[in-house]
Short mmCIF file of C-alpha atoms in Angstrom, two decimals:
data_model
loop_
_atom_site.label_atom_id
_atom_site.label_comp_id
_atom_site.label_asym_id
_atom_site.label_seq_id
_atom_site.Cartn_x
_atom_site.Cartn_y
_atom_site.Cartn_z
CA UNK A 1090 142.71 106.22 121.83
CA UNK A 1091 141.85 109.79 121.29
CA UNK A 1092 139.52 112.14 118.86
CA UNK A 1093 141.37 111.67 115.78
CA UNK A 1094 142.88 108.12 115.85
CA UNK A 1095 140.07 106.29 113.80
CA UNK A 1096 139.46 108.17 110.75
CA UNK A 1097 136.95 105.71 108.52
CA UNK A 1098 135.01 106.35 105.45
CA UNK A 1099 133.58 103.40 103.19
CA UNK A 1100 135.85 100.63 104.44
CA UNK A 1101 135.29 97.05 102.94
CA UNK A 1102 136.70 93.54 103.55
CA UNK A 1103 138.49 91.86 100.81
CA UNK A 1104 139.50 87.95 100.47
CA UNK A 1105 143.05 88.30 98.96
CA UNK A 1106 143.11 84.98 97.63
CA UNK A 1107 146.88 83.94 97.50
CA UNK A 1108 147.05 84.20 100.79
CA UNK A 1109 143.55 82.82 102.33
CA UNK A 1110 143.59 86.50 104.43
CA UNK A 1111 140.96 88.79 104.46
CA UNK A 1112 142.35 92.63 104.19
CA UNK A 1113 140.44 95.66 105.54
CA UNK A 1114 140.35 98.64 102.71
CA UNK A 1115 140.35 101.39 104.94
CA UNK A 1116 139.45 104.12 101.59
CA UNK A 1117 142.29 106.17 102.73
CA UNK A 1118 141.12 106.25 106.27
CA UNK A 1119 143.83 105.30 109.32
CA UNK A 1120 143.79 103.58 112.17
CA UNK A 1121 146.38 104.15 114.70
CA UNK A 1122 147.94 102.17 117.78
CA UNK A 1123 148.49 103.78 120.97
CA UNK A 1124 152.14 105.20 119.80
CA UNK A 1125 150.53 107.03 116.76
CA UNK A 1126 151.69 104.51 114.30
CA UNK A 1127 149.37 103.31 111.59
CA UNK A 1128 148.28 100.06 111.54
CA UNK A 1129 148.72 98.22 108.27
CA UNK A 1130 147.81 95.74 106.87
CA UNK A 1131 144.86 94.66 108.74
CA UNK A 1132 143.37 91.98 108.35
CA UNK A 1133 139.97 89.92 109.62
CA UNK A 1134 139.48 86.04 110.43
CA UNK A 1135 135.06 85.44 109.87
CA UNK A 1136 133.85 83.85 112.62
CA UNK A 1137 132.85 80.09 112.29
CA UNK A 1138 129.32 80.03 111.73
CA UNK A 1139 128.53 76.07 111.64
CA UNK A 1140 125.78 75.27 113.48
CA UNK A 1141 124.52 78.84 113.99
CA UNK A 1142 120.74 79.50 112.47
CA UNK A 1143 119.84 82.81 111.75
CA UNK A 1144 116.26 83.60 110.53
CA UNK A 1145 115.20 86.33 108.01
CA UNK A 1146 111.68 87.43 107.65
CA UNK A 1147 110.84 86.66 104.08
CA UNK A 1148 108.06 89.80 104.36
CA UNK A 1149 108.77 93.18 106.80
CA UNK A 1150 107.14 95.88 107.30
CA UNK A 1151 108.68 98.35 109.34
CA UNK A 1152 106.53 101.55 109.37
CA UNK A 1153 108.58 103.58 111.43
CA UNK A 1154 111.63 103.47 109.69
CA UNK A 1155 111.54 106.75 107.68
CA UNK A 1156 108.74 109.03 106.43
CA UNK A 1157 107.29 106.06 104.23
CA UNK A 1158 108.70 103.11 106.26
CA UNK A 1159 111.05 100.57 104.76
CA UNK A 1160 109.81 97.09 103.75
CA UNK A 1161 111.73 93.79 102.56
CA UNK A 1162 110.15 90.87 100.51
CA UNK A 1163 112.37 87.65 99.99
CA UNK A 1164 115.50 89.59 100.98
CA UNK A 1165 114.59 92.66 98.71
CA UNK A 1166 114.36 96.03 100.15
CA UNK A 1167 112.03 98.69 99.14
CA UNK A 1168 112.13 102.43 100.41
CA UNK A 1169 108.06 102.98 100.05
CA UNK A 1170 105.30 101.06 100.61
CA UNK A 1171 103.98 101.28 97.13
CA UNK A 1172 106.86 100.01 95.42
CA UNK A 1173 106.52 96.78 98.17
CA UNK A 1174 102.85 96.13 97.49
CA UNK A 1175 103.49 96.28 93.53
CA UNK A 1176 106.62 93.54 94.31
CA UNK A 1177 103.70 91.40 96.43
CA UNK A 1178 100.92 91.76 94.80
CA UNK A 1179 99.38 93.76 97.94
CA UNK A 1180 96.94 96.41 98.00
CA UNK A 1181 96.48 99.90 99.82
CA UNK A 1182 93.31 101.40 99.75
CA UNK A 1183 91.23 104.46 100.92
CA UNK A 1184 88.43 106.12 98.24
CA UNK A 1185 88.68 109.35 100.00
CA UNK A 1186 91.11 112.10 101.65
CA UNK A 1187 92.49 111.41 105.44
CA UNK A 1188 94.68 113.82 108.00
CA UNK A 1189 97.56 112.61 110.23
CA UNK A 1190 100.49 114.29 112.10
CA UNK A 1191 103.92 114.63 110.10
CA UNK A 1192 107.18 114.63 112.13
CA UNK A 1193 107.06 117.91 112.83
CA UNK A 1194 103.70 117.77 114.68
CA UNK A 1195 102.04 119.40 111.77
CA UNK A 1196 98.42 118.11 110.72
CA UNK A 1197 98.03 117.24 107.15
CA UNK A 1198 96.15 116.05 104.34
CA UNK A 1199 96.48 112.25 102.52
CA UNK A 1200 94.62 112.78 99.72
CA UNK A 1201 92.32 109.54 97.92
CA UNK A 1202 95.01 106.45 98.46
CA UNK A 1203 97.79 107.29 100.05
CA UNK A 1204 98.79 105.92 103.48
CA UNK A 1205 98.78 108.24 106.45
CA UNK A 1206 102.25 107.40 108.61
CA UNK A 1207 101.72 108.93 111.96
CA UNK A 1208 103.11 111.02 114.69
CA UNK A 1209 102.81 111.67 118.32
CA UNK A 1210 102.30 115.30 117.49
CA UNK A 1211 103.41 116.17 121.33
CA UNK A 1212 106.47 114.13 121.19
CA UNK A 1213 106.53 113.77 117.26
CA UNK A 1214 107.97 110.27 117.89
CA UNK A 1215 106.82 107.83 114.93
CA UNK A 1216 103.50 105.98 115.78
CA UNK A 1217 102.94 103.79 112.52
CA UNK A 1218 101.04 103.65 109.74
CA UNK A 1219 97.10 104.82 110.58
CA UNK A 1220 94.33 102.33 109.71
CA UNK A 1221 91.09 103.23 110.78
CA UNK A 1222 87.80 102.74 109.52
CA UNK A 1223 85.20 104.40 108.14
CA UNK A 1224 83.55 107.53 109.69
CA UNK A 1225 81.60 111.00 109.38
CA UNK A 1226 82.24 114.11 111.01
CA UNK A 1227 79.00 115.66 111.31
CA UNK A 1228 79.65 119.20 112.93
CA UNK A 1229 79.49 120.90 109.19
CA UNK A 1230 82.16 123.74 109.83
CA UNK A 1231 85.18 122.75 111.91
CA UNK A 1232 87.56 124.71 109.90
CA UNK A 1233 86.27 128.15 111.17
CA UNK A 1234 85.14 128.81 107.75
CA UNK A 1235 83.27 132.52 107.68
CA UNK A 1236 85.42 133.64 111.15
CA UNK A 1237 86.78 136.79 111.72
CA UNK A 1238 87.46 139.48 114.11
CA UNK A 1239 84.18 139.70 116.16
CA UNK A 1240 82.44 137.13 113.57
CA UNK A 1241 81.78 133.56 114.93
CA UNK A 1242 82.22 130.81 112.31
CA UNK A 1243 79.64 130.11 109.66
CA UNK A 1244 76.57 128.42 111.90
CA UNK A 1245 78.08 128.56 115.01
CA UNK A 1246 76.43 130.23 118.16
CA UNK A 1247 77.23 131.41 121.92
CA UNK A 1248 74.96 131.86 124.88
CA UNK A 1249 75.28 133.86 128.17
CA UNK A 1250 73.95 132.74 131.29
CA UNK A 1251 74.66 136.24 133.44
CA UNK A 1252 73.74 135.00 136.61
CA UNK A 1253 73.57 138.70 137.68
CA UNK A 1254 77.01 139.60 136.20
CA UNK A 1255 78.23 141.24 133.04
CA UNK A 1256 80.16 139.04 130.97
CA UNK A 1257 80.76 139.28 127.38
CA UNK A 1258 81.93 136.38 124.47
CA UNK A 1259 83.45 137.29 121.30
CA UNK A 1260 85.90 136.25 118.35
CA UNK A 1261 89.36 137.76 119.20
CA UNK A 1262 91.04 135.95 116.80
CA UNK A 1263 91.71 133.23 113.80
CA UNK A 1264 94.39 131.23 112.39
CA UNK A 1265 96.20 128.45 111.85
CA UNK A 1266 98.72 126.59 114.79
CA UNK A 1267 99.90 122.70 113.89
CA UNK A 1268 98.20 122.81 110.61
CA UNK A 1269 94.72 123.59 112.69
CA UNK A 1270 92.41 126.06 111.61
CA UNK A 1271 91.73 127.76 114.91
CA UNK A 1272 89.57 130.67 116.51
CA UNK A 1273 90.38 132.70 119.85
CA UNK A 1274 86.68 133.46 121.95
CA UNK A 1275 87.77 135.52 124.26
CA UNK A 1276 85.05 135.96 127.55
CA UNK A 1277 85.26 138.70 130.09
CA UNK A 1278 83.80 140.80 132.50
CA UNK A 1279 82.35 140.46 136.06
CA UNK A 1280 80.07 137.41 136.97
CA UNK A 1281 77.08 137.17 139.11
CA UNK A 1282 75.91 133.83 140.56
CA UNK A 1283 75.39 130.70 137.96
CA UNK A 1284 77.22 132.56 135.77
CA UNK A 1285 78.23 130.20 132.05
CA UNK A 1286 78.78 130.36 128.47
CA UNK A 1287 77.76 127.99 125.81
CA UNK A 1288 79.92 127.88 122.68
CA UNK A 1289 77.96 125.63 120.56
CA UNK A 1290 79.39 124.33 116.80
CA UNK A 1291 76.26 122.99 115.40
CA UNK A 1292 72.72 123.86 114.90
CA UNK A 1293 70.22 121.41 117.20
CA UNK A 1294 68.68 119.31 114.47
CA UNK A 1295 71.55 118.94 111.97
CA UNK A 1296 72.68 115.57 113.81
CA UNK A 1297 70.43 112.53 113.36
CA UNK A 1298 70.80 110.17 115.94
CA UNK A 1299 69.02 107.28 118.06
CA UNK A 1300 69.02 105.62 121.18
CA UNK A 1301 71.57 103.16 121.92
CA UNK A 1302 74.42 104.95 119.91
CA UNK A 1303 77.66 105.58 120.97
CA UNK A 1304 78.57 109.30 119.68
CA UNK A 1305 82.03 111.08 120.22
CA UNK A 1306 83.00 114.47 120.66
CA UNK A 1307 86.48 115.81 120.45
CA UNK A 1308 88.25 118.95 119.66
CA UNK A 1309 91.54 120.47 120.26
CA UNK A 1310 91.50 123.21 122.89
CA UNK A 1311 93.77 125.36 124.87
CA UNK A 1312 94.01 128.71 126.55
CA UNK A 1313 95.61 131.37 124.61
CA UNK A 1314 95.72 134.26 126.59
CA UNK A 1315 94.03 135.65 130.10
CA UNK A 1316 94.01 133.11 132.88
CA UNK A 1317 92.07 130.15 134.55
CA UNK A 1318 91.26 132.52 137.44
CA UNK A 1319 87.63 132.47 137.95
CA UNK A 1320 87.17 129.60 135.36
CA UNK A 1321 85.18 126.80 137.73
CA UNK A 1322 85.11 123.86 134.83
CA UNK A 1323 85.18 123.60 131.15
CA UNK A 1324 83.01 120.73 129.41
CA UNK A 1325 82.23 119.12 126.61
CA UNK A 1326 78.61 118.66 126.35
CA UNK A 1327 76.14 116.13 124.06
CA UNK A 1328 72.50 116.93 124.60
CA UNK A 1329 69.85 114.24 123.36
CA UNK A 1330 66.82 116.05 121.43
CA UNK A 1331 63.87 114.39 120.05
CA UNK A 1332 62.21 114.91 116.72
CA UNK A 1333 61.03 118.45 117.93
CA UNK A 1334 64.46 119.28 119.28
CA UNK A 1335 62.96 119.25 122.67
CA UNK A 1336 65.44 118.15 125.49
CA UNK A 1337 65.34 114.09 126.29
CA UNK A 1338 68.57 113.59 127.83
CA UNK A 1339 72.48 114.77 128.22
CA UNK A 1340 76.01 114.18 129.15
CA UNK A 1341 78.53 116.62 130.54
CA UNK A 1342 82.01 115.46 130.82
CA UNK A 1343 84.86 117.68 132.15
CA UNK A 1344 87.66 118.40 130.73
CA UNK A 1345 91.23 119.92 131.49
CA UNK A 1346 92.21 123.31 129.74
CA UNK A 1347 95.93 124.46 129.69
CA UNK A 1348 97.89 126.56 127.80
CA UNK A 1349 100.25 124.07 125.68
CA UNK A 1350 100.19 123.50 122.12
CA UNK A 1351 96.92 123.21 120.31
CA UNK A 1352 97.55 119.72 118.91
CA UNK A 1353 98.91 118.04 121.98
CA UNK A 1354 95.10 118.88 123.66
CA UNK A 1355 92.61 117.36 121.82
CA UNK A 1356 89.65 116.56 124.37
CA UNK A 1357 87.23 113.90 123.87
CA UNK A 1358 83.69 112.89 125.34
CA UNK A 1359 81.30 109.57 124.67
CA UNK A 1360 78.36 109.25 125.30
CA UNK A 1361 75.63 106.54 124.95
CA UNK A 1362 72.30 107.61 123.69
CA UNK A 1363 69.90 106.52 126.48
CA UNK A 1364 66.48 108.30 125.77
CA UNK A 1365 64.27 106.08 123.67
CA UNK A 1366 62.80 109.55 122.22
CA UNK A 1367 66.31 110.90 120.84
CA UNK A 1368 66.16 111.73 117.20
CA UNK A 1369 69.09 114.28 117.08
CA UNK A 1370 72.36 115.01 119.28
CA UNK A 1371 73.93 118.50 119.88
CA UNK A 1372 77.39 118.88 121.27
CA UNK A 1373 78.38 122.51 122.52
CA UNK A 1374 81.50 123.60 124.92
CA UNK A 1375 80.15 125.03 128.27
CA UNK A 1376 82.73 126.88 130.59
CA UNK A 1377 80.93 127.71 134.37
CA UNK A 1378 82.51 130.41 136.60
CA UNK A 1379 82.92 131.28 140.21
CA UNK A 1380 80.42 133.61 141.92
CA UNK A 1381 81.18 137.27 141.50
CA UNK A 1382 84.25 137.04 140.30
CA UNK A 1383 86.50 139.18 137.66
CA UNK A 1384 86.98 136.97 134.45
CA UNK A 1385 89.33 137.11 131.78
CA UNK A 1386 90.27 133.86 129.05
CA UNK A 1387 90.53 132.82 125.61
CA UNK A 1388 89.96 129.26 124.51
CA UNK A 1389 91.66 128.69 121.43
CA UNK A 1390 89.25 126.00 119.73
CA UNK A 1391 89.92 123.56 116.80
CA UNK A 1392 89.23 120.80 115.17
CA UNK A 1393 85.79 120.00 116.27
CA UNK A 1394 84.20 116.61 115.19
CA UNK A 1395 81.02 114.56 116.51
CA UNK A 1396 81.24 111.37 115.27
CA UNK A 1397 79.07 108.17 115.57
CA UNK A 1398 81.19 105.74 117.51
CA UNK A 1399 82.75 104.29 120.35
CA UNK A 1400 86.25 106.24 120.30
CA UNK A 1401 87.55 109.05 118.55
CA UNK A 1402 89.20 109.19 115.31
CA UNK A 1403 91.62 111.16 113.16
CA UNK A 1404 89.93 114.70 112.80
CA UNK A 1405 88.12 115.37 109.23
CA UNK A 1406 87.54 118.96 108.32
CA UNK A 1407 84.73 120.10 106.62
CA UNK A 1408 83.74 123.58 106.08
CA UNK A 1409 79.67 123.80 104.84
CA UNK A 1410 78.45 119.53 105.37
CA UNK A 1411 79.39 116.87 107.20
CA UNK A 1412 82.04 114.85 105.47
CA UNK A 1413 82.69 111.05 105.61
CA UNK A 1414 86.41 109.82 105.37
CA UNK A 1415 86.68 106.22 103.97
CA UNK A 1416 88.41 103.29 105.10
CA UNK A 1417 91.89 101.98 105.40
CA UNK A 1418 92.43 98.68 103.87
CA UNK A 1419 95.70 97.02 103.78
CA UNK A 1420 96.01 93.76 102.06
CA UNK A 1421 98.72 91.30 101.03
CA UNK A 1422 98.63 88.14 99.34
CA UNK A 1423 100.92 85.28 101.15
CA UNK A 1424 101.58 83.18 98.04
CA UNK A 1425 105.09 84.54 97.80
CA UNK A 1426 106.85 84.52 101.10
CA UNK A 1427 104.37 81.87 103.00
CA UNK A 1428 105.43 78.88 104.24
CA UNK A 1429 102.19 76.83 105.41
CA UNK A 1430 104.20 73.95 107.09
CA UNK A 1431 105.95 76.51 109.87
CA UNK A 1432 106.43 79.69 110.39
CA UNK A 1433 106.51 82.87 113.07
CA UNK A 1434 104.91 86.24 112.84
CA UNK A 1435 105.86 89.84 114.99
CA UNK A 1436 104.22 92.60 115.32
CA UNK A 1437 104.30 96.12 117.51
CA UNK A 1438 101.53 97.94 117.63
CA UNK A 1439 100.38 101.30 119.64
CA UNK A 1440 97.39 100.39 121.95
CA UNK A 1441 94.07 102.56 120.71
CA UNK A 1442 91.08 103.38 122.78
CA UNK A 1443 88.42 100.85 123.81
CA UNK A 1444 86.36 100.61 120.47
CA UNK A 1445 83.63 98.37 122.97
CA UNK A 1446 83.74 95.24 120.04
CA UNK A 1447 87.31 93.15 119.50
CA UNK A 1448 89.32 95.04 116.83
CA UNK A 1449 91.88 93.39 114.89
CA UNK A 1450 95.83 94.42 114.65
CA UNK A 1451 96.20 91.84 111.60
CA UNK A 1452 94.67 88.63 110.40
CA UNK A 1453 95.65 85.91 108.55
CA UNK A 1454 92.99 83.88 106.45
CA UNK A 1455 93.04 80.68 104.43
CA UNK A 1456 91.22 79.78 101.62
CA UNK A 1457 87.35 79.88 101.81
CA UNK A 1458 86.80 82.23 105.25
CA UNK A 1459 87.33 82.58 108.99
CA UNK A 1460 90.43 84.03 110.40
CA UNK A 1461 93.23 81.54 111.94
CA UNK A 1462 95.49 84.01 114.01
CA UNK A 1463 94.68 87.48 115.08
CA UNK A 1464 96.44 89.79 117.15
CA UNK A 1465 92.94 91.70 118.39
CA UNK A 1466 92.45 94.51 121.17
CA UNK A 1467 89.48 92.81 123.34
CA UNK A 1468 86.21 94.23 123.55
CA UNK A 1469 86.49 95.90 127.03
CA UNK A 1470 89.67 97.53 125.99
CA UNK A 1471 91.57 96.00 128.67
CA UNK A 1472 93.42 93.47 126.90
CA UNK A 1473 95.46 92.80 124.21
CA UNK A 1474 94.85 89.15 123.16
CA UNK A 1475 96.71 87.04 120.80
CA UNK A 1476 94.60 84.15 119.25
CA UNK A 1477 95.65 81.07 116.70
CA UNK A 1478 93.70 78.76 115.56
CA UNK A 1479 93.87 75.48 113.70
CA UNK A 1480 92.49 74.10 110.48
CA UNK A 1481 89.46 73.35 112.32
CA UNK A 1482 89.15 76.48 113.62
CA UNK A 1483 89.40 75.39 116.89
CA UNK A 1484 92.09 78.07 119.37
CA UNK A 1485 95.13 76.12 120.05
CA UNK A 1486 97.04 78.85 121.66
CA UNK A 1487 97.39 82.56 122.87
CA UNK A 1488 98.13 85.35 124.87
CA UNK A 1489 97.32 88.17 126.50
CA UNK A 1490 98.03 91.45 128.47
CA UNK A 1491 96.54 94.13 130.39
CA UNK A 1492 97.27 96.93 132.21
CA UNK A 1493 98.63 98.60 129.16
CA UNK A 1494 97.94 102.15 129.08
CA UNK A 1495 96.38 103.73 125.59
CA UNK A 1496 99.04 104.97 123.49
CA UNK A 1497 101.56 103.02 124.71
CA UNK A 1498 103.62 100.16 122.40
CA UNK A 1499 103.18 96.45 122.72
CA UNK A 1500 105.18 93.57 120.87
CA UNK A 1501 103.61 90.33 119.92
CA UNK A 1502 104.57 86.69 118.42
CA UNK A 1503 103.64 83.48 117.93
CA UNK A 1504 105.22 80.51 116.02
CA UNK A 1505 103.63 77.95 114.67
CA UNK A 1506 104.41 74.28 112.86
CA UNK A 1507 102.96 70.97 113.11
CA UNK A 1508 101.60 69.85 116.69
CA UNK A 1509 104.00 72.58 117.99
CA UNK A 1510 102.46 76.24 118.74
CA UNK A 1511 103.73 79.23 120.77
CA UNK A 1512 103.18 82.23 121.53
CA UNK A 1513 104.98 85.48 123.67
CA UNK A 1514 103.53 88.65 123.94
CA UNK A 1515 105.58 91.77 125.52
CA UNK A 1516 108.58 89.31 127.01
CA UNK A 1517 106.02 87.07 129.28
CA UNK A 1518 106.19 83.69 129.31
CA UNK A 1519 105.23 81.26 126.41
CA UNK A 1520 102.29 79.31 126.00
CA UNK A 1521 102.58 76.58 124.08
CA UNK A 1522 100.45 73.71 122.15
CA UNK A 1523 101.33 70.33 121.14
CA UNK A 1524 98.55 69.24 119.24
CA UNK A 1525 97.15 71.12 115.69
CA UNK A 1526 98.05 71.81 112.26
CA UNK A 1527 98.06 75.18 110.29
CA UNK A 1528 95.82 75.25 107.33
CA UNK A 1529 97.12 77.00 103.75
CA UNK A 1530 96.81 80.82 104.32
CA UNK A 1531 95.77 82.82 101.14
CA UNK A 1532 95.84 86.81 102.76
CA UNK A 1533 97.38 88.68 105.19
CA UNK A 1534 95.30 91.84 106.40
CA UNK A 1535 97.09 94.46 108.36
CA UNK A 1536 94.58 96.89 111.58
CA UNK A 1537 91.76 95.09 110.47
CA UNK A 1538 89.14 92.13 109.63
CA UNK A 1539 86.54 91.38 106.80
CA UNK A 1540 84.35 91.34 109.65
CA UNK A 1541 82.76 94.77 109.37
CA UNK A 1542 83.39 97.19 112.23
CA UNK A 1543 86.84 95.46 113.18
CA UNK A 1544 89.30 98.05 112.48
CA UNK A 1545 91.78 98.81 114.88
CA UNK A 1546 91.87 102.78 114.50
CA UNK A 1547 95.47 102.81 115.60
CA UNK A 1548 99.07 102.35 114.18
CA UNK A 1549 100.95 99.91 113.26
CA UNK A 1550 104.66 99.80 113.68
CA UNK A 1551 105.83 96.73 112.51
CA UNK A 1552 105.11 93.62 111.10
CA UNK A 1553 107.71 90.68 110.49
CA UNK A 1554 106.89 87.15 108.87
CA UNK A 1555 109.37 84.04 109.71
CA UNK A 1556 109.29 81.22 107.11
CA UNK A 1557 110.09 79.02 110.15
CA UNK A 1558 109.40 77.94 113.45
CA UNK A 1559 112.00 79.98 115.44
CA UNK A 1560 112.50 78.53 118.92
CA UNK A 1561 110.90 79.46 122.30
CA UNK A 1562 113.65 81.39 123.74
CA UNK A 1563 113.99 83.52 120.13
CA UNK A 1564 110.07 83.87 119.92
CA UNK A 1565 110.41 85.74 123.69
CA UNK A 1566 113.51 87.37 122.85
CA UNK A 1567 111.41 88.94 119.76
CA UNK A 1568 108.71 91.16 122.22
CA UNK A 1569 110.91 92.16 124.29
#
């Protein structure tokens, strides 16, 4: 066969009844045998499907299908998710304005709402819909609001540390690069010995804090122009001040600076309050150099954001005040595509950063409270850990992995029916249960818990619901 032999567009099968055949329509298409003779009439036998199962999901949610995802409910499709959770009686919720990356690596705006679907913004390959919880950027101007030309944002500050050199800091440049407001501080000049600059975002007292809390600081930043040469480490820095802004404690944490694109570099530091006098935190940038050394670079900087907690989260402008961004709360009611005597959920999932409490991918609840099965990232951040539990709430079976790296995909499943449970996660081998019943599940909650502080702050790329107990060798076959 050769380019030009098959030539289909919209073919169908049709039973032509006199005859018991079934004819293939070809819509003026042509397919041709070896000679270069058409071949008419065709024709197709089905297959004999006695005895073969094959299960449906009665609910899917596949997140990564398109720019919205794609969803089905009892063997009806729908193209967005809000059209799906009207046909369910689900609910999608967020009282406040969120960012995420689009597929063309671009940051943008969700406003009040609407769902945030994801992207790597270095590989722009689809991560999910984003559910994260709630949080408060407290640096009060990470857009560069008030920069220009030799102007440093509104509130910001540098400092100099000569050394015995002559170095100078200033604002080359502003704009905007993968939907990040940026500016371009440019040092230069001739350093002595101890020579460093501070860049700091944030006044000292405008950050209340206490010991004991986790606080992160992240910001996207790259090299723009001049060169490393001289450069002897970049850091992001969280000082602890007490209620006179007087110096109790600090963290430095190093950090690599290249020159790719400004949203594939976002940089992150934690740090755990440990003074018992800390009232207030203070993140700056501090860049050391080499002894005596000529200097030239420009750190492109955006995106700043100190936030109380254990890992970072999506980046929330502000301009004058810190700003808080709401929660994401996905809920769906099970009455409709349920069944409480068996059943098997799926899901893939992109593994987040170690929150330091167990997080939860989804949840199922019955009536009254207390989750049955979770899909949760463990509290040390090493595991993923599938969990299911009985009417009694006692664990009948689960599963776990490690050695995942953050970012990357996992696939989990378990099946359930009476005195039979099992359970697969990424291909491994089942674990199984013979003894436990499932009680009558009311909700389904997708990245998170009504346990407070339980949200996954991660994507979510699928979700699939079984209204029966698949078998062991299909349940594997599923997370593979």
């Amino acid at each position: 066969m050769v380019a030009g032999d098959v030539d289909l567009d919209g073919i169908t099968i049709v039973q032509d009844i006199p005859t018991s055949t079934y004819l293939i329509d070809l819509n003026g298409g042509t397919i041709k045998d070896l000679a270069g003779n058409d071949l008419t009439p065709l024709t197709f036998t089905p297959p004999n499907t006695s005895n073969v199962k094959v299960n449906y999901p009665s609910l899917s949610m596949d997140f990564i299908a398109d720019a919205d995802g794609r969803y089905t409910l009892n063997g009806t499709a729908y193209n967005d998710l809000t059209a799906f959770l009207t046909a369910a009686g689900g609910s999608y919720t967020r009282p406040s304005a969120g960012t995420y990356f689009d597929s063309t690596g671009t940051l943008q705006t969700a406003a009040s709402g609407i769902p945030r679907f994801d992207y790597d913004p270095t590989t722009l390959v689809a991560r999910g819909i984003l559910i994260e919880e709630q949080r408060t950027n407290s640096i009060r101007n990470s857009t560069m609001s008030g920069a220009a030309v030799g102007t440093l944002p509104t509130g910001w500050g540098t400092f100099i540390n000569q050394g015995g050199g002559s170095i100078g800091i200033s604002v080359v440049g502003t704009g905007v690069e993968n939907g990040l407001n940026y500016v371009d501080i440019r040092t230069n000049g001739t350093t002595g010995t101890s020579t460093y600059i501070y860049i700091i975002p944030s006044n000292a007292n405008h950050i209340t804090a206490a010991v004991a809390d986790n606080w992160n600081f992240s910001g996207y930043i790259t090299r723009s122009a001049g060169s490393a040469t001289g450069v002897a480490s970049t850091s992001l820095t969280i000082y602890e001040l007490n209620s006179s802004s007087g110096y109790t404690a600090a963290g430095t944490y190093s950090v690599s600076i290249s020159a790719s694109s400004l949203a594939s570099q976002r940089k992150t530091a934690l740090r755990t309050l440990t003074a018992a006098a800390t009232a207030y935190v203070w993140p700056y940038i501090i860049v050391t150099f080499s002894n005596n050394t000529a200097i030239d670079v420009t750190y492109r900087i955006a995106g700043l954001q100190m936030e109380k907690g254990s890992a970072p989260t999506s980046y929330i402008p502000t301009t004058s005040a810190a700003v808080t961004r709401s929660a994401d709360t996905l809920t769906i009611p099970t009455a409709s595509w349920y069944n409480n005597s068996a059943g098997t959920a799926y899901l893939s999932a992109v593994k987040p950063v170690s929150r330091g409490v167990s997080s939860r991918f989804y949840s199922l609840y019955p009536s009254g409270s207390g989750e049955v099965s979770v899909i949760n990232h463990s509290s040390a951040g090493s595991q993923i850990v599938l969990n299911v539990a009985d009417s009694t709430g006692a664990s009948v079976v689960g599963t776990s992995i490690t050695g995942l790296n953050v970012g990357s995909i996992f696939k989990s499943a378990f099946a359930f029916n009476l005195n039979d449970f099992a359970a697969s996660t990424n291909g491994g081998s089942i674990t199984t249960d013979t003894s436990g019943s499932f009680p009558t599940m009311t909700t389904l909650r997708i990245g998170d818990s009504t346990t407070s502080n339980r949200s996954i702050n991660s994507t979510i790329e699928k979700f699939r619901y079984y209204p029966s107990r698949v078998g062991d060798a299909q349940l594997q076959l599923l997370t593979q």
